[in-house]
Amino acid sequence: SAFGFASQAAQAEFQAASAGLEEEHYLAGIELERDRWHEKILLAELERYQCSSEIYLFMPDHCHMIIRGLKETSDVLKVVGAFKQKTGFALRVNHAPVKWQKDFYDHIIRGEDQLDKHIRYILENPVRKGLVNDWRSYLYKGSTTRNLDNWTDW
């Protein structure tokens, strides 16, 4: 399970991280279809901390993100922390039987060629898990920098 985030955009360096839920089948379940509250929280935190997301994708038991800081004052770690805190609170008050794992995994993605490789891996995750036959039909994904519907960088 992975979600990634990036350092300052000027450095063209990306840092990837991972965090998962302790139980399965809530993030991409019926609750998300109702109002996509998880996505709204993520987008608000990206804006708050001056970041963009090359890709975000919510799986039943974890999420993937690649986040890039847009300015010197951007704080990608705070995006991840605030997202986990706010979505964790929403899960708790709605009596969901899951909670975020305490920690997350991270690593650096260097350069655009590695970035494209990671985006492809993330988009194919629902296919590998048997949730859809084509990543384009998976509903729980997005990007603040790319039009994924037209993305054919394979």
PDB file of C-alpha atoms in Angstrom:
ATOM      1  CA  SER A   1       0.000   0.000   0.000  1.00  0.00           C
ATOM      2  CA  ALA A   2       1.466   3.311  -1.010  1.00  0.00           C
ATOM      3  CA  PHE A   3       0.745   6.924  -1.234  1.00  0.00           C
ATOM      4  CA  GLY A   4       3.360   9.347  -2.286  1.00  0.00           C
ATOM      5  CA  PHE A   5       4.121  12.982  -1.925  1.00  0.00           C
ATOM      6  CA  ALA A   6       6.742  15.242  -3.371  1.00  0.00           C
ATOM      7  CA  SER A   7       9.302  17.786  -2.283  1.00  0.00           C
ATOM      8  CA  GLN A   8       9.629  21.245  -3.844  1.00  0.00           C
ATOM      9  CA  ALA A   9       8.643  21.312  -7.515  1.00  0.00           C
ATOM     10  CA  ALA A  10      11.799  23.197  -8.500  1.00  0.00           C
ATOM     11  CA  GLN A  11      13.927  20.247  -7.373  1.00  0.00           C
ATOM     12  CA  ALA A  12      11.923  17.805  -9.553  1.00  0.00           C
ATOM     13  CA  GLU A  13      12.199  15.311  -6.725  1.00  0.00           C
ATOM     14  CA  PHE A  14       9.291  13.281  -5.486  1.00  0.00           C
ATOM     15  CA  GLN A  15       8.894  11.566  -2.179  1.00  0.00           C
ATOM     16  CA  ALA A  16       6.517   8.627  -1.979  1.00  0.00           C
ATOM     17  CA  ALA A  17       4.844   7.445   1.211  1.00  0.00           C
ATOM     18  CA  SER A  18       2.369   4.773   2.201  1.00  0.00           C
ATOM     19  CA  ALA A  19      -0.376   4.428   4.759  1.00  0.00           C
ATOM     20  CA  GLY A  20      -3.228   1.977   4.935  1.00  0.00           C
ATOM     21  CA  LEU A  21      -6.376   1.295   6.831  1.00  0.00           C
ATOM     22  CA  GLU A  22      -6.397  -1.451   9.419  1.00  0.00           C
ATOM     23  CA  GLU A  23      -9.430  -3.089   7.790  1.00  0.00           C
ATOM     24  CA  GLU A  24     -10.541  -3.363   4.178  1.00  0.00           C
ATOM     25  CA  HIS A  25     -13.460  -2.223   2.042  1.00  0.00           C
ATOM     26  CA  TYR A  26     -14.414   1.143   3.406  1.00  0.00           C
ATOM     27  CA  LEU A  27     -12.523   3.802   1.452  1.00  0.00           C
ATOM     28  CA  ALA A  28     -13.812   2.695  -1.939  1.00  0.00           C
ATOM     29  CA  GLY A  29     -17.195   1.592  -0.647  1.00  0.00           C
ATOM     30  CA  ILE A  30     -20.709   2.977  -0.800  1.00  0.00           C
ATOM     31  CA  GLU A  31     -19.879   5.789   1.610  1.00  0.00           C
ATOM     32  CA  LEU A  32     -17.442   7.315  -0.855  1.00  0.00           C
ATOM     33  CA  GLU A  33     -19.878   7.172  -3.725  1.00  0.00           C
ATOM     34  CA  ARG A  34     -22.317   9.334  -1.792  1.00  0.00           C
ATOM     35  CA  ASP A  35     -20.312  12.561  -1.702  1.00  0.00           C
ATOM     36  CA  ARG A  36     -16.592  11.804  -2.214  1.00  0.00           C
ATOM     37  CA  TRP A  37     -15.813  13.401   1.164  1.00  0.00           C
ATOM     38  CA  HIS A  38     -12.290  11.933   1.198  1.00  0.00           C
ATOM     39  CA  GLU A  39     -11.457  13.668  -2.084  1.00  0.00           C
ATOM     40  CA  LYS A  40     -12.872  16.991  -0.861  1.00  0.00           C
ATOM     41  CA  ILE A  41     -10.655  16.811   2.220  1.00  0.00           C
ATOM     42  CA  LEU A  42      -7.569  16.019   0.139  1.00  0.00           C
ATOM     43  CA  LEU A  43      -8.189  18.859  -2.324  1.00  0.00           C
ATOM     44  CA  ALA A  44      -8.712  21.353   0.504  1.00  0.00           C
ATOM     45  CA  GLU A  45      -5.454  20.320   2.199  1.00  0.00           C
ATOM     46  CA  LEU A  46      -3.526  20.487  -1.082  1.00  0.00           C
ATOM     47  CA  GLU A  47      -4.700  24.070  -1.536  1.00  0.00           C
ATOM     48  CA  ARG A  48      -4.096  24.983   2.111  1.00  0.00           C
ATOM     49  CA  TYR A  49      -0.471  23.828   1.996  1.00  0.00           C
ATOM     50  CA  GLN A  50       0.226  25.052  -1.570  1.00  0.00           C
ATOM     51  CA  CYS A  51       0.668  21.668  -3.201  1.00  0.00           C
ATOM     52  CA  SER A  52      -0.572  19.808  -6.255  1.00  0.00           C
ATOM     53  CA  SER A  53      -1.271  16.133  -6.761  1.00  0.00           C
ATOM     54  CA  GLU A  54       0.074  14.447  -9.850  1.00  0.00           C
ATOM     55  CA  ILE A  55      -2.197  11.503  -8.986  1.00  0.00           C
ATOM     56  CA  TYR A  56      -4.372  10.324  -6.125  1.00  0.00           C
ATOM     57  CA  LEU A  57      -6.199   7.040  -6.046  1.00  0.00           C
ATOM     58  CA  PHE A  58      -8.277   5.571  -3.230  1.00  0.00           C
ATOM     59  CA  MET A  59      -8.292   1.788  -2.870  1.00  0.00           C
ATOM     60  CA  PRO A  60     -10.545  -0.188  -0.488  1.00  0.00           C
ATOM     61  CA  ASP A  61      -7.851  -0.386   2.190  1.00  0.00           C
ATOM     62  CA  HIS A  62      -5.262   2.272   1.319  1.00  0.00           C
ATOM     63  CA  CYS A  63      -4.588   5.233  -0.916  1.00  0.00           C
ATOM     64  CA  HIS A  64      -1.899   6.322  -3.346  1.00  0.00           C
ATOM     65  CA  MET A  65      -0.807   9.912  -3.844  1.00  0.00           C
ATOM     66  CA  ILE A  66       2.002  11.770  -5.495  1.00  0.00           C
ATOM     67  CA  ILE A  67       2.093  15.307  -4.187  1.00  0.00           C
ATOM     68  CA  ARG A  68       4.351  18.147  -5.267  1.00  0.00           C
ATOM     69  CA  GLY A  69       5.057  21.366  -3.407  1.00  0.00           C
ATOM     70  CA  LEU A  70       4.333  24.417  -5.547  1.00  0.00           C
ATOM     71  CA  LYS A  71       6.243  27.058  -3.563  1.00  0.00           C
ATOM     72  CA  GLU A  72       9.109  27.304  -1.114  1.00  0.00           C
ATOM     73  CA  THR A  73       6.502  27.534   1.661  1.00  0.00           C
ATOM     74  CA  SER A  74       4.669  24.362   0.564  1.00  0.00           C
ATOM     75  CA  ASP A  75       4.488  21.581   3.124  1.00  0.00           C
ATOM     76  CA  VAL A  76       3.749  18.157   1.685  1.00  0.00           C
ATOM     77  CA  LEU A  77       4.095  16.399   5.048  1.00  0.00           C
ATOM     78  CA  LYS A  78       1.365  18.602   6.490  1.00  0.00           C
ATOM     79  CA  VAL A  79      -0.903  17.672   3.564  1.00  0.00           C
ATOM     80  CA  VAL A  80      -0.523  14.001   4.413  1.00  0.00           C
ATOM     81  CA  GLY A  81      -0.895  14.577   8.165  1.00  0.00           C
ATOM     82  CA  ALA A  82      -3.964  16.787   7.834  1.00  0.00           C
ATOM     83  CA  PHE A  83      -5.574  14.413   5.326  1.00  0.00           C
ATOM     84  CA  LYS A  84      -5.089  11.422   7.619  1.00  0.00           C
ATOM     85  CA  GLN A  85      -6.296  13.382  10.656  1.00  0.00           C
ATOM     86  CA  LYS A  86      -9.447  14.760   9.024  1.00  0.00           C
ATOM     87  CA  THR A  87     -10.444  11.577   7.199  1.00  0.00           C
ATOM     88  CA  GLY A  88      -9.656   9.566  10.343  1.00  0.00           C
ATOM     89  CA  PHE A  89     -11.970  11.822  12.343  1.00  0.00           C
ATOM     90  CA  ALA A  90     -14.724  11.435   9.729  1.00  0.00           C
ATOM     91  CA  LEU A  91     -14.354   7.657   9.852  1.00  0.00           C
ATOM     92  CA  ARG A  92     -14.491   7.687  13.652  1.00  0.00           C
ATOM     93  CA  VAL A  93     -17.584   9.916  14.007  1.00  0.00           C
ATOM     94  CA  ASN A  94     -19.381   7.822  11.396  1.00  0.00           C
ATOM     95  CA  HIS A  95     -18.567   4.670  13.389  1.00  0.00           C
ATOM     96  CA  ALA A  96     -16.577   3.098  10.577  1.00  0.00           C
ATOM     97  CA  PRO A  97     -14.942  -0.149  11.662  1.00  0.00           C
ATOM     98  CA  VAL A  98     -11.563   1.072  10.371  1.00  0.00           C
ATOM     99  CA  LYS A  99      -8.857   3.587  11.198  1.00  0.00           C
ATOM    100  CA  TRP A 100      -5.624   4.715   9.582  1.00  0.00           C
ATOM    101  CA  GLN A 101      -2.451   2.886  10.457  1.00  0.00           C
ATOM    102  CA  LYS A 102      -0.207   5.094  12.579  1.00  0.00           C
ATOM    103  CA  ASP A 103       2.749   5.432  10.228  1.00  0.00           C
ATOM    104  CA  PHE A 104       3.338   5.630   6.518  1.00  0.00           C
ATOM    105  CA  TYR A 105       6.035   4.533   4.093  1.00  0.00           C
ATOM    106  CA  ASP A 106       7.916   7.073   2.007  1.00  0.00           C
ATOM    107  CA  HIS A 107      10.606   7.266  -0.651  1.00  0.00           C
ATOM    108  CA  ILE A 108      11.967   9.732  -3.217  1.00  0.00           C
ATOM    109  CA  ILE A 109      10.927   9.725  -6.884  1.00  0.00           C
ATOM    110  CA  ARG A 110      13.545  11.505  -8.961  1.00  0.00           C
ATOM    111  CA  GLY A 111      12.778  12.913 -12.388  1.00  0.00           C
ATOM    112  CA  GLU A 112       9.860  12.877 -14.782  1.00  0.00           C
ATOM    113  CA  ASP A 113      10.598   9.396 -16.186  1.00  0.00           C
ATOM    114  CA  GLN A 114      10.332   7.892 -12.697  1.00  0.00           C
ATOM    115  CA  LEU A 115       7.224   9.986 -12.053  1.00  0.00           C
ATOM    116  CA  ASP A 116       5.467   8.557 -15.112  1.00  0.00           C
ATOM    117  CA  LYS A 117       6.433   5.025 -14.059  1.00  0.00           C
ATOM    118  CA  HIS A 118       4.902   5.602 -10.594  1.00  0.00           C
ATOM    119  CA  ILE A 119       1.728   7.118 -12.051  1.00  0.00           C
ATOM    120  CA  ARG A 120       1.303   4.080 -14.316  1.00  0.00           C
ATOM    121  CA  TYR A 121       1.795   1.743 -11.350  1.00  0.00           C
ATOM    122  CA  ILE A 122      -0.787   3.634  -9.279  1.00  0.00           C
ATOM    123  CA  LEU A 123      -3.369   3.735 -12.085  1.00  0.00           C
ATOM    124  CA  GLU A 124      -2.993  -0.005 -12.682  1.00  0.00           C
ATOM    125  CA  ASN A 125      -3.452  -0.907  -8.994  1.00  0.00           C
ATOM    126  CA  PRO A 126      -7.268  -1.358  -9.206  1.00  0.00           C
ATOM    127  CA  VAL A 127      -6.756  -3.584 -12.265  1.00  0.00           C
ATOM    128  CA  ARG A 128      -4.139  -5.720 -10.486  1.00  0.00           C
ATOM    129  CA  LYS A 129      -6.521  -6.086  -7.525  1.00  0.00           C
ATOM    130  CA  GLY A 130      -9.377  -7.199  -9.823  1.00  0.00           C
ATOM    131  CA  LEU A 131     -11.610  -4.202  -9.077  1.00  0.00           C
ATOM    132  CA  VAL A 132     -11.880  -3.087 -12.724  1.00  0.00           C
ATOM    133  CA  ASN A 133     -10.693  -4.285 -16.124  1.00  0.00           C
ATOM    134  CA  ASP A 134      -9.369  -0.868 -17.191  1.00  0.00           C
ATOM    135  CA  TRP A 135      -8.002   1.844 -14.890  1.00  0.00           C
ATOM    136  CA  ARG A 136     -10.058   4.492 -16.724  1.00  0.00           C
ATOM    137  CA  SER A 137     -13.266   2.998 -15.301  1.00  0.00           C
ATOM    138  CA  TYR A 138     -12.088   3.190 -11.682  1.00  0.00           C
ATOM    139  CA  LEU A 139     -14.002   6.031 -10.014  1.00  0.00           C
ATOM    140  CA  TYR A 140     -11.807   6.904  -7.050  1.00  0.00           C
ATOM    141  CA  LYS A 141      -8.922   8.713  -8.704  1.00  0.00           C
ATOM    142  CA  GLY A 142      -7.914  12.183  -9.740  1.00  0.00           C
ATOM    143  CA  SER A 143      -5.167  14.694 -10.372  1.00  0.00           C
ATOM    144  CA  THR A 144      -4.847  18.426  -9.917  1.00  0.00           C
ATOM    145  CA  THR A 145      -2.258  18.669 -12.720  1.00  0.00           C
ATOM    146  CA  ARG A 146      -3.329  16.159 -15.404  1.00  0.00           C
ATOM    147  CA  ASN A 147      -6.414  15.243 -17.348  1.00  0.00           C
ATOM    148  CA  LEU A 148      -6.392  11.521 -16.606  1.00  0.00           C
ATOM    149  CA  ASP A 149      -9.172  10.819 -19.113  1.00  0.00           C
ATOM    150  CA  ASN A 150      -6.809  11.820 -21.931  1.00  0.00           C
ATOM    151  CA  TRP A 151      -3.617  10.483 -20.374  1.00  0.00           C
ATOM    152  CA  THR A 152      -1.952   7.977 -22.674  1.00  0.00           C
ATOM    153  CA  ASP A 153       1.666   8.192 -21.527  1.00  0.00           C
ATOM    154  CA  TRP A 154       2.227   4.424 -21.769  1.00  0.00           C
TER     155      TRP A 154
END
